[in-house]
mmCIF file of C-alpha atoms in Angstrom:
data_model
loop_
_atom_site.group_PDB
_atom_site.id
_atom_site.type_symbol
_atom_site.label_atom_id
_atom_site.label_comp_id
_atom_site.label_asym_id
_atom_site.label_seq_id
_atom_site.Cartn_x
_atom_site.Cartn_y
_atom_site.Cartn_z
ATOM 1 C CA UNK A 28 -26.769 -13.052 -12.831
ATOM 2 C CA UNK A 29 -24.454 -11.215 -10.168
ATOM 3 C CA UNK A 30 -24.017 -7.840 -10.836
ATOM 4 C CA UNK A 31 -20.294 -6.745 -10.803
ATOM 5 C CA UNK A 32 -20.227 -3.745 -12.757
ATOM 6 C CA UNK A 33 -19.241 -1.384 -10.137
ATOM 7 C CA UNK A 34 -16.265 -3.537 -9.308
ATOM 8 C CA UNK A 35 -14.908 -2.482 -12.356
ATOM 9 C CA UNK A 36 -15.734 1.780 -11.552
ATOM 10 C CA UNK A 37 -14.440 1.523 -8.067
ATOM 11 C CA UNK A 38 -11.031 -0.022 -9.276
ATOM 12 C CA UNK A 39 -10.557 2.530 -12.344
ATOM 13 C CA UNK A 40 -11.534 5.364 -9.674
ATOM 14 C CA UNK A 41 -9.360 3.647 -7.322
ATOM 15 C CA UNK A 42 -5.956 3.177 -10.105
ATOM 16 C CA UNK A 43 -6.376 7.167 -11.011
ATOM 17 C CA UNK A 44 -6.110 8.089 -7.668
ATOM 18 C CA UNK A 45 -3.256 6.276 -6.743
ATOM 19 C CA UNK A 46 -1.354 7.085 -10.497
ATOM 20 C CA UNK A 47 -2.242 10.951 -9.558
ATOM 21 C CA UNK A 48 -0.964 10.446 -5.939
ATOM 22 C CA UNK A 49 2.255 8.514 -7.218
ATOM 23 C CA UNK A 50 2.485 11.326 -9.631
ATOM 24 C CA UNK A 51 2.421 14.249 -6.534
ATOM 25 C CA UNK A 52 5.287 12.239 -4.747
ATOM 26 C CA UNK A 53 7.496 12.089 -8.109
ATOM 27 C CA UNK A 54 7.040 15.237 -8.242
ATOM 28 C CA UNK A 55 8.608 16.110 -5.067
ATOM 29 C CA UNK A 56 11.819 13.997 -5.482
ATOM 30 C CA UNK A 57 10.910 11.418 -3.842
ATOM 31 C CA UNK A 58 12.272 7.587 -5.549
ATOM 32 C CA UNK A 59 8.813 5.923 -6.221
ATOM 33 C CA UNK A 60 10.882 2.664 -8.107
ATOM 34 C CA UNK A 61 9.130 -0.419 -6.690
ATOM 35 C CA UNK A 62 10.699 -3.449 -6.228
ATOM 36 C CA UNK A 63 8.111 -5.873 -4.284
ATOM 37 C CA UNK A 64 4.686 -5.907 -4.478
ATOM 38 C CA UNK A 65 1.828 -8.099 -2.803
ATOM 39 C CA UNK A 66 -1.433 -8.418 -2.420
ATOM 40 C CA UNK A 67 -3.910 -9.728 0.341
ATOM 41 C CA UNK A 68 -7.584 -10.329 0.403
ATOM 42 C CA UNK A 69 -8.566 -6.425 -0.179
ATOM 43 C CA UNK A 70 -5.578 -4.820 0.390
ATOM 44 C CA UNK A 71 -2.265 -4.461 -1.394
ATOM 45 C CA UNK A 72 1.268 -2.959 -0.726
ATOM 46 C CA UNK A 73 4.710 -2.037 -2.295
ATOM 47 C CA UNK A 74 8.093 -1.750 -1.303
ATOM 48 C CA UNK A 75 10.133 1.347 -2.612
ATOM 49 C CA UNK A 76 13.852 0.715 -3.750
ATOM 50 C CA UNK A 77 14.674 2.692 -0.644
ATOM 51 C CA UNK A 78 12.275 0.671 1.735
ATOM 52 C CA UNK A 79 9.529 2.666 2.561
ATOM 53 C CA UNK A 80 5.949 0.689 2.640
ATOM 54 C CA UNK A 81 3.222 1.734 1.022
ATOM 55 C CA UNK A 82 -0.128 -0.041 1.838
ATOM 56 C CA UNK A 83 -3.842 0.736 0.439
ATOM 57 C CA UNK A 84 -6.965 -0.582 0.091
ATOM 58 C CA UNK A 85 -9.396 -1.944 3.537
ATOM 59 C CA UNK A 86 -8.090 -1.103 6.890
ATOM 60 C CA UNK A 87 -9.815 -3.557 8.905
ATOM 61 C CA UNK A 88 -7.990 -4.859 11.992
ATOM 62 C CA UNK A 89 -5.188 -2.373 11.457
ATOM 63 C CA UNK A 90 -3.486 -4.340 8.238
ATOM 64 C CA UNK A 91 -2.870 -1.282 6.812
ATOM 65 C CA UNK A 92 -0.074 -0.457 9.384
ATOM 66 C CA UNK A 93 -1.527 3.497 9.853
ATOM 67 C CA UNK A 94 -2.422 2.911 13.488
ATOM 68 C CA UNK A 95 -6.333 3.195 12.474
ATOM 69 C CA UNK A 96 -8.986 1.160 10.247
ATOM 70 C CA UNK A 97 -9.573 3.561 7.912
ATOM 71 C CA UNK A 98 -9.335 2.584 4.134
ATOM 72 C CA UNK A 99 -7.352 3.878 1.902
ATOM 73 C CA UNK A 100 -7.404 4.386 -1.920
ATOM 74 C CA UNK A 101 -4.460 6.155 -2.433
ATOM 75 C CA UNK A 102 -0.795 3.795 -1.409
ATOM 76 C CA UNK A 103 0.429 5.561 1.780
ATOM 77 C CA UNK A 104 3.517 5.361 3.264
ATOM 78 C CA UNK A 105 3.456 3.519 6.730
ATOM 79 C CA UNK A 106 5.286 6.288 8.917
ATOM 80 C CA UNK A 107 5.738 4.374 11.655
ATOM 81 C CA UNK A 108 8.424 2.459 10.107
ATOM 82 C CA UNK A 109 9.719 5.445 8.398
ATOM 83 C CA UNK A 110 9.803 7.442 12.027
ATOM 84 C CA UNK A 111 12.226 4.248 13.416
ATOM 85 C CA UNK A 112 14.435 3.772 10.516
ATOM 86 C CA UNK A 113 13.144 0.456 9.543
ATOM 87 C CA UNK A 114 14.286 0.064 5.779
ATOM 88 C CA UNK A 115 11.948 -2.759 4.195
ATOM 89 C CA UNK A 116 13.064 -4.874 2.175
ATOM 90 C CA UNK A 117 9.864 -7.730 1.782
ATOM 91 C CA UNK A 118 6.499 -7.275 2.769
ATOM 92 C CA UNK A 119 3.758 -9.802 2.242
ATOM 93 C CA UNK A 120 -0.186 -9.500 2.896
ATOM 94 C CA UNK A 121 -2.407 -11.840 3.935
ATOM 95 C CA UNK A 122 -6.108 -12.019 4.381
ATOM 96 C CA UNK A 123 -6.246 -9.593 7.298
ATOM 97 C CA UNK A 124 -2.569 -8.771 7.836
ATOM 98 C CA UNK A 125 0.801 -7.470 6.496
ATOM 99 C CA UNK A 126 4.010 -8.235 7.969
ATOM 100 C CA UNK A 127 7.260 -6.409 7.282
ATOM 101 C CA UNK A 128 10.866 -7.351 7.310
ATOM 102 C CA UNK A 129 13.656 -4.733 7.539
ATOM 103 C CA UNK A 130 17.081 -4.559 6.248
ATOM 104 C CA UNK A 131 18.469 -5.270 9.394
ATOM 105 C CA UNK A 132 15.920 -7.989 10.563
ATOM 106 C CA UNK A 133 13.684 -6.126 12.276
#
C-alpha cells in the first residue's frame, strides 16, 4: 500500500503558513480579497481584487514568476508585475507554467 501520510503534514504545514502570512499582510493594510484562483500541477496562484499575483508552491522552470526556481510555501506576490503596473485580472497555471493577463491586455 502507498504511503501518503506525509502528503497530508506537508499540506497542513503548508495552509498555516500561508493563513499566518495572509494574516501579516492584513495586517498591514494591504486588500488580501481574492477573486481568481487556479491551480497547476504543484503550484497554485490568486488574483487580489486589486490585481496583484500571488503564486506558491514548486518553482521549477520559473512558473512561479519570482525570477528563480525556488519553492515557495507561503503565496508571494510576483513583483515584477507589481514594479510595471501590470494590474491582473486572470491568471491560469498549467503543468509547468502560469500566464498572466492585465487590465489593459498586457
Amino acid at each position: 500500500m502507498l504511503d501518503t501520510s506525509h502528503l497530508a503534514q506537508q499540506t497542513t504545514a503548508a495552509a498555516a503558513a500561508a493563513a499566518a502570512s495572509l494574516q501579516v499582510r492584513q495586517q498591514a493594510g494591504e486588500d488580501l480579497r481574492v477573486c481568481h484562483i487556479a491551480c497547476g500541477w504543484d503550484h497554485s496562484l490568486a488574483v487580489t481584487r486589486t490585481g496583484t499575483l500571488y503564486t506558491w508552491g514548486a518553482g521549477q522552470y520559473g512558473k512561479l514568476g519570482h525570477g528563480d526556481e525556488v519553492a515557495r510555501v507561503i503565496p508571494t506576490a510576483v513583483r515584477g508585475l507589481q514594479s510595471a503596473k501590470v494590474k491582473v485580472v486572470l491568471a491560469e497555471a498549467g503543468c509547468e507554467h502560469t500566464a498572466a493577463v492585465g487590465a489593459d491586455g498586457s
